[in-house]
């Protein structure tokens, strides 16, 4: 028999639209699946409904070797990707992983619940592959996540910062205030994208949880104009180093002349939160003088 998709679909159609053992054995032959991959996945002799049904049967077939499975599914066009409500319960994990990594599964409640129950290690992988749809799926109540699942998303190196920011801003605001680890992640995420809509309580929690002055300063800079003077003084005082002395009467702390320090000191001076500042050692350092009252 000539190796062609048309012949495969003809046999499939005559077998009550099932991939039986004979067809499985045929598709598992090295020469056959490699030759089929080279052929166009379309037909002049079979309607789209037959091809669609075969594609679903192919995806659900665990009798294929993983090599055959990958080769054959590489032939499937993008128009037949992104499936929902398939019968995947009999598939081995490596086949389900292949489906996710190659965009065959949508971010739907049924797909996610299936992975949550059968292959829990792959549920976040599904979100990573469909992350552009995550926020909309949550908003539309098509997907509900546990706290642990949200944490896994926030800790994933494969989720874009913009997605994490949206998730934090819309679904984890209270946790930023109450949970150190979430506040720490929020600091990293919001400082990176320049988020400017935090409340003082959230900024304060992030400042106390952050691992670096860089993050604290970026968060402060992005919200400087909306904060009142005592809030600014508290946040600056929380910075690691000599920053608290900037507000102690007659103290003259010295700082390295970095872009971050200069920007902060200039803004404090503009708000009359320090009396003055000057440069030392040919501009290498900045010396500040606290107000006298």
Short mmCIF file of C-alpha atoms in Angstrom, two decimals:
data_model
loop_
_atom_site.label_atom_id
_atom_site.label_comp_id
_atom_site.label_asym_id
_atom_site.label_seq_id
_atom_site.Cartn_x
_atom_site.Cartn_y
_atom_site.Cartn_z
CA UNK A 1 0.00 0.00 0.00
CA UNK A 2 1.27 3.43 -0.93
CA UNK A 3 2.29 5.40 2.12
CA UNK A 4 -0.07 8.39 2.11
CA UNK A 5 -2.48 10.14 4.42
CA UNK A 6 -5.31 9.45 1.98
CA UNK A 7 -4.76 5.71 2.32
CA UNK A 8 -4.57 6.05 6.10
CA UNK A 9 -7.85 8.00 6.20
CA UNK A 10 -9.54 5.54 3.81
CA UNK A 11 -8.66 2.65 6.11
CA UNK A 12 -9.68 4.68 9.20
CA UNK A 13 -13.05 5.52 7.64
CA UNK A 14 -13.68 1.86 6.77
CA UNK A 15 -12.84 0.86 10.36
CA UNK A 16 -15.69 2.85 11.93
CA UNK A 17 -13.42 5.83 12.51
CA UNK A 18 -11.13 3.96 14.86
CA UNK A 19 -7.38 3.48 14.93
CA UNK A 20 -7.38 -0.29 15.34
CA UNK A 21 -4.40 -2.54 16.08
CA UNK A 22 -3.62 -3.06 12.42
CA UNK A 23 -3.45 0.69 11.81
CA UNK A 24 -1.42 1.21 14.99
CA UNK A 25 1.13 -1.34 13.82
CA UNK A 26 1.25 0.32 10.41
CA UNK A 27 1.77 3.78 11.89
CA UNK A 28 4.45 2.51 14.27
CA UNK A 29 6.69 1.38 11.42
CA UNK A 30 9.71 3.69 11.21
CA UNK A 31 9.56 4.14 7.44
CA UNK A 32 5.81 4.77 7.45
CA UNK A 33 5.60 7.53 10.05
CA UNK A 34 8.67 9.27 8.67
CA UNK A 35 7.25 9.19 5.13
CA UNK A 36 3.85 10.43 6.33
CA UNK A 37 5.47 13.39 8.02
CA UNK A 38 6.82 14.46 4.62
CA UNK A 39 3.36 14.36 3.05
CA UNK A 40 0.76 17.12 3.15
CA UNK A 41 -1.90 16.63 5.82
CA UNK A 42 -4.83 17.36 3.51
CA UNK A 43 -6.98 15.51 1.02
CA UNK A 44 -9.04 15.86 -2.14
CA UNK A 45 -10.89 12.64 -1.33
CA UNK A 46 -11.85 13.01 2.33
CA UNK A 47 -13.88 15.77 3.93
CA UNK A 48 -12.60 17.86 6.82
CA UNK A 49 -14.81 16.05 9.30
CA UNK A 50 -13.07 12.72 8.68
CA UNK A 51 -9.65 14.38 9.01
CA UNK A 52 -10.75 16.10 12.22
CA UNK A 53 -12.04 12.84 13.72
CA UNK A 54 -8.82 11.05 12.75
CA UNK A 55 -6.73 13.81 14.34
CA UNK A 56 -8.61 13.41 17.62
CA UNK A 57 -8.19 9.62 17.46
CA UNK A 58 -4.48 10.10 16.73
CA UNK A 59 -4.04 12.43 19.72
CA UNK A 60 -5.86 9.98 21.99
CA UNK A 61 -3.96 6.89 20.78
CA UNK A 62 -1.56 5.52 23.39
CA UNK A 63 -0.69 2.47 21.29
CA UNK A 64 1.68 4.51 19.17
CA UNK A 65 5.33 4.67 20.15
CA UNK A 66 6.43 8.09 21.34
CA UNK A 67 8.60 8.43 18.22
CA UNK A 68 5.70 7.68 15.90
CA UNK A 69 3.37 9.90 17.94
CA UNK A 70 5.69 12.91 17.62
CA UNK A 71 6.36 12.42 13.91
CA UNK A 72 2.68 12.02 13.02
CA UNK A 73 1.49 14.98 15.08
CA UNK A 74 4.13 17.21 13.50
CA UNK A 75 2.13 16.80 10.30
CA UNK A 76 -1.02 18.25 11.84
CA UNK A 77 -1.58 21.88 10.71
CA UNK A 78 -2.12 24.72 13.18
CA UNK A 79 -5.81 24.82 12.25
CA UNK A 80 -6.18 21.49 14.04
CA UNK A 81 -4.35 22.52 17.22
CA UNK A 82 -5.71 23.77 20.56
CA UNK A 83 -8.13 21.05 21.64
CA UNK A 84 -10.48 20.76 24.61
CA UNK A 85 -12.43 17.86 26.15
CA UNK A 86 -10.29 15.10 24.64
CA UNK A 87 -10.03 11.59 26.08
CA UNK A 88 -6.46 11.72 27.33
CA UNK A 89 -6.82 9.58 30.44
CA UNK A 90 -5.13 6.56 28.82
CA UNK A 91 -2.11 8.48 27.49
CA UNK A 92 1.36 8.15 28.97
CA UNK A 93 2.81 11.25 30.57
CA UNK A 94 5.40 11.80 27.84
CA UNK A 95 2.64 12.02 25.23
CA UNK A 96 0.64 14.50 27.32
CA UNK A 97 3.81 16.54 27.80
CA UNK A 98 4.34 16.56 24.03
CA UNK A 99 0.75 17.76 23.47
CA UNK A 100 1.22 20.65 25.89
CA UNK A 101 4.63 21.70 24.61
CA UNK A 102 3.39 21.67 21.03
CA UNK A 103 0.23 23.70 21.66
CA UNK A 104 -2.40 21.00 21.20
CA UNK A 105 -4.27 21.73 24.45
CA UNK A 106 -6.20 24.87 25.34
CA UNK A 107 -6.25 26.47 28.78
CA UNK A 108 -9.71 25.19 29.65
CA UNK A 109 -11.23 24.05 32.91
CA UNK A 110 -11.59 20.48 31.63
CA UNK A 111 -7.97 20.25 30.44
CA UNK A 112 -6.65 21.83 33.63
CA UNK A 113 -8.78 19.64 35.90
CA UNK A 114 -7.63 16.54 34.00
CA UNK A 115 -3.97 17.47 34.55
CA UNK A 116 -4.64 18.46 38.16
CA UNK A 117 -6.03 14.97 38.80
CA UNK A 118 -3.92 12.69 36.57
CA UNK A 119 -0.68 14.57 35.84
CA UNK A 120 -0.36 17.30 38.51
CA UNK A 121 3.25 18.00 37.54
CA UNK A 122 2.05 19.19 34.11
CA UNK A 123 -0.73 21.60 35.11
CA UNK A 124 1.57 24.63 35.40
CA UNK A 125 3.21 23.60 32.12
CA UNK A 126 -0.22 23.97 30.48
CA UNK A 127 -0.50 27.49 31.91
CA UNK A 128 3.00 28.35 30.75
CA UNK A 129 2.12 27.28 27.21
CA UNK A 130 -1.14 29.25 27.29
CA UNK A 131 -0.11 32.12 29.54
CA UNK A 132 -1.43 34.80 27.20
CA UNK A 133 -4.93 33.47 27.96
CA UNK A 134 -4.50 33.09 31.74
CA UNK A 135 -5.89 36.38 33.06
CA UNK A 136 -8.89 36.29 30.71
CA UNK A 137 -9.65 32.70 31.71
CA UNK A 138 -9.66 33.70 35.38
CA UNK A 139 -11.77 36.81 34.73
CA UNK A 140 -14.28 34.78 32.74
CA UNK A 141 -14.39 32.19 35.55
CA UNK A 142 -13.25 29.52 33.12
CA UNK A 143 -10.35 28.68 35.41
CA UNK A 144 -10.03 28.68 39.19
CA UNK A 145 -6.67 28.37 40.91
CA UNK A 146 -5.66 27.37 44.41
CA UNK A 147 -3.24 29.52 46.41
CA UNK A 148 -0.48 26.96 45.85
CA UNK A 149 -1.11 27.04 42.09
CA UNK A 150 -0.90 30.84 42.05
CA UNK A 151 2.41 30.58 43.92
CA UNK A 152 3.72 28.09 41.35
CA UNK A 153 2.83 30.49 38.54
CA UNK A 154 4.52 33.41 40.29
CA UNK A 155 7.66 31.34 40.86
CA UNK A 156 7.80 29.98 37.32
CA UNK A 157 10.74 31.26 35.26
CA UNK A 158 8.69 30.62 32.12
CA UNK A 159 5.84 33.01 32.94
CA UNK A 160 6.29 36.54 31.60
CA UNK A 161 6.70 39.35 34.13
CA UNK A 162 3.68 41.17 32.67
CA UNK A 163 1.49 38.12 33.36
CA UNK A 164 2.80 37.85 36.93
CA UNK A 165 2.17 41.56 37.43
CA UNK A 166 -1.42 41.22 36.26
CA UNK A 167 -1.94 38.22 38.50
CA UNK A 168 -0.53 40.02 41.54
CA UNK A 169 -2.35 43.28 40.89
CA UNK A 170 -5.75 41.71 40.34
CA UNK A 171 -5.83 38.55 42.42
CA UNK A 172 -3.23 38.77 45.21
CA UNK A 173 -3.31 42.31 46.66
CA UNK A 174 -4.09 41.25 50.22
CA UNK A 175 -1.37 38.61 50.10
CA UNK A 176 1.21 41.29 49.26
CA UNK A 177 0.50 42.86 52.65
CA UNK A 178 0.20 39.66 54.66
CA UNK A 179 2.75 37.24 53.15
CA UNK A 180 6.48 37.93 53.02
CA UNK A 181 7.22 35.64 50.08
CA UNK A 182 4.46 37.15 47.95
CA UNK A 183 5.64 40.65 48.86
CA UNK A 184 9.17 39.67 47.85
CA UNK A 185 7.96 38.40 44.46
CA UNK A 186 5.80 41.51 44.03
CA UNK A 187 8.84 43.71 44.59
CA UNK A 188 10.81 41.94 41.88
CA UNK A 189 7.91 41.97 39.42
CA UNK A 190 6.60 45.50 39.99
CA UNK A 191 10.06 47.07 40.05
CA UNK A 192 10.88 45.43 36.72
CA UNK A 193 7.80 46.67 34.85
CA UNK A 194 7.48 50.05 36.57
CA UNK A 195 4.09 49.45 38.17
CA UNK A 196 2.73 52.65 39.78
CA UNK A 197 -0.59 51.75 41.42
CA UNK A 198 0.38 50.34 44.80
CA UNK A 199 -1.00 51.55 48.11
CA UNK A 200 1.37 52.64 50.86
CA UNK A 201 0.61 49.50 52.90
CA UNK A 202 1.63 47.36 49.93
CA UNK A 203 4.77 49.42 49.25
CA UNK A 204 5.75 49.19 52.90
CA UNK A 205 5.32 45.42 52.93
CA UNK A 206 7.39 45.07 49.75
CA UNK A 207 10.09 47.33 51.17
CA UNK A 208 10.40 45.26 54.33
CA UNK A 209 10.47 41.99 52.36
CA UNK A 210 12.79 42.98 49.49
CA UNK A 211 16.30 41.57 49.29
CA UNK A 212 17.91 44.66 47.78
CA UNK A 213 17.87 48.45 47.93
CA UNK A 214 17.57 48.50 44.15
CA UNK A 215 14.08 47.00 44.36
CA UNK A 216 13.09 49.24 47.29
CA UNK A 217 14.30 52.36 45.47
CA UNK A 218 12.53 51.49 42.22
CA UNK A 219 9.24 50.88 44.00
CA UNK A 220 9.67 54.13 45.95
CA UNK A 221 10.59 56.09 42.83
CA UNK A 222 7.53 54.84 40.96
CA UNK A 223 5.21 56.00 43.76
CA UNK A 224 7.11 59.01 45.12
CA UNK A 225 4.62 61.66 44.02
CA UNK A 226 1.62 59.93 45.57
CA UNK A 227 3.19 59.41 49.01
CA UNK A 228 3.05 61.86 51.90
CA UNK A 229 6.25 63.01 53.62
CA UNK A 230 6.14 60.68 56.67
CA UNK A 231 5.58 57.68 54.37
CA UNK A 232 8.58 58.64 52.26
CA UNK A 233 10.74 59.06 55.35
CA UNK A 234 9.72 55.63 56.62
CA UNK A 235 10.48 53.95 53.31
CA UNK A 236 13.85 55.70 52.95
CA UNK A 237 14.74 54.79 56.53
CA UNK A 238 14.06 51.13 55.73
CA UNK A 239 16.80 51.13 53.10
CA UNK A 240 19.90 49.16 54.04
CA UNK A 241 22.80 51.43 54.96
CA UNK A 242 23.04 54.95 56.36
CA UNK A 243 19.81 56.31 54.87
CA UNK A 244 17.96 56.67 58.17
CA UNK A 245 20.51 59.27 59.32
CA UNK A 246 19.39 61.58 56.52
CA UNK A 247 16.48 62.62 58.76
CA UNK A 248 18.31 62.88 62.10
CA UNK A 249 19.06 66.46 63.11
CA UNK A 250 22.58 67.69 62.24
CA UNK A 251 23.63 64.35 60.74
CA UNK A 252 25.62 64.40 57.48
CA UNK A 253 25.70 60.87 56.04
CA UNK A 254 27.69 60.20 52.86
CA UNK A 255 26.63 58.01 49.94
CA UNK A 256 28.18 56.72 46.76
CA UNK A 257 27.21 58.89 43.82
CA UNK A 258 25.10 56.37 41.93
CA UNK A 259 22.17 57.17 39.66
CA UNK A 260 19.77 55.67 42.20
CA UNK A 261 21.19 57.64 45.13
CA UNK A 262 21.37 60.92 43.24
CA UNK A 263 17.78 60.61 42.03
CA UNK A 264 16.55 59.84 45.54
CA UNK A 265 18.52 62.66 47.18
CA UNK A 266 17.40 65.21 44.60
CA UNK A 267 13.76 64.29 45.14
CA UNK A 268 14.12 64.45 48.92
CA UNK A 269 15.68 67.89 48.58
CA UNK A 270 12.87 69.06 46.28
CA UNK A 271 10.34 68.05 48.94
CA UNK A 272 12.36 69.78 51.69
CA UNK A 273 12.92 66.49 53.46
CA UNK A 274 16.67 67.24 53.68
CA UNK A 275 18.30 70.65 54.05
CA UNK A 276 20.94 70.32 51.33
CA UNK A 277 23.41 68.02 49.63
CA UNK A 278 26.87 68.38 48.11
CA UNK A 279 29.42 66.37 46.15
CA UNK A 280 32.77 65.22 47.50
CA UNK A 281 35.94 63.60 46.17
CA UNK A 282 35.44 64.95 42.65
CA UNK A 283 31.84 63.77 42.55
CA UNK A 284 32.48 60.27 43.83
CA UNK A 285 30.31 60.79 46.91
CA UNK A 286 27.18 62.73 47.88
CA UNK A 287 26.97 64.27 51.34
CA UNK A 288 23.54 65.18 52.73
CA UNK A 289 22.59 67.45 55.62
CA UNK A 290 19.45 66.79 57.64
CA UNK A 291 16.97 69.51 58.40
CA UNK A 292 17.47 71.26 61.75
CA UNK A 293 13.86 70.80 62.79
#
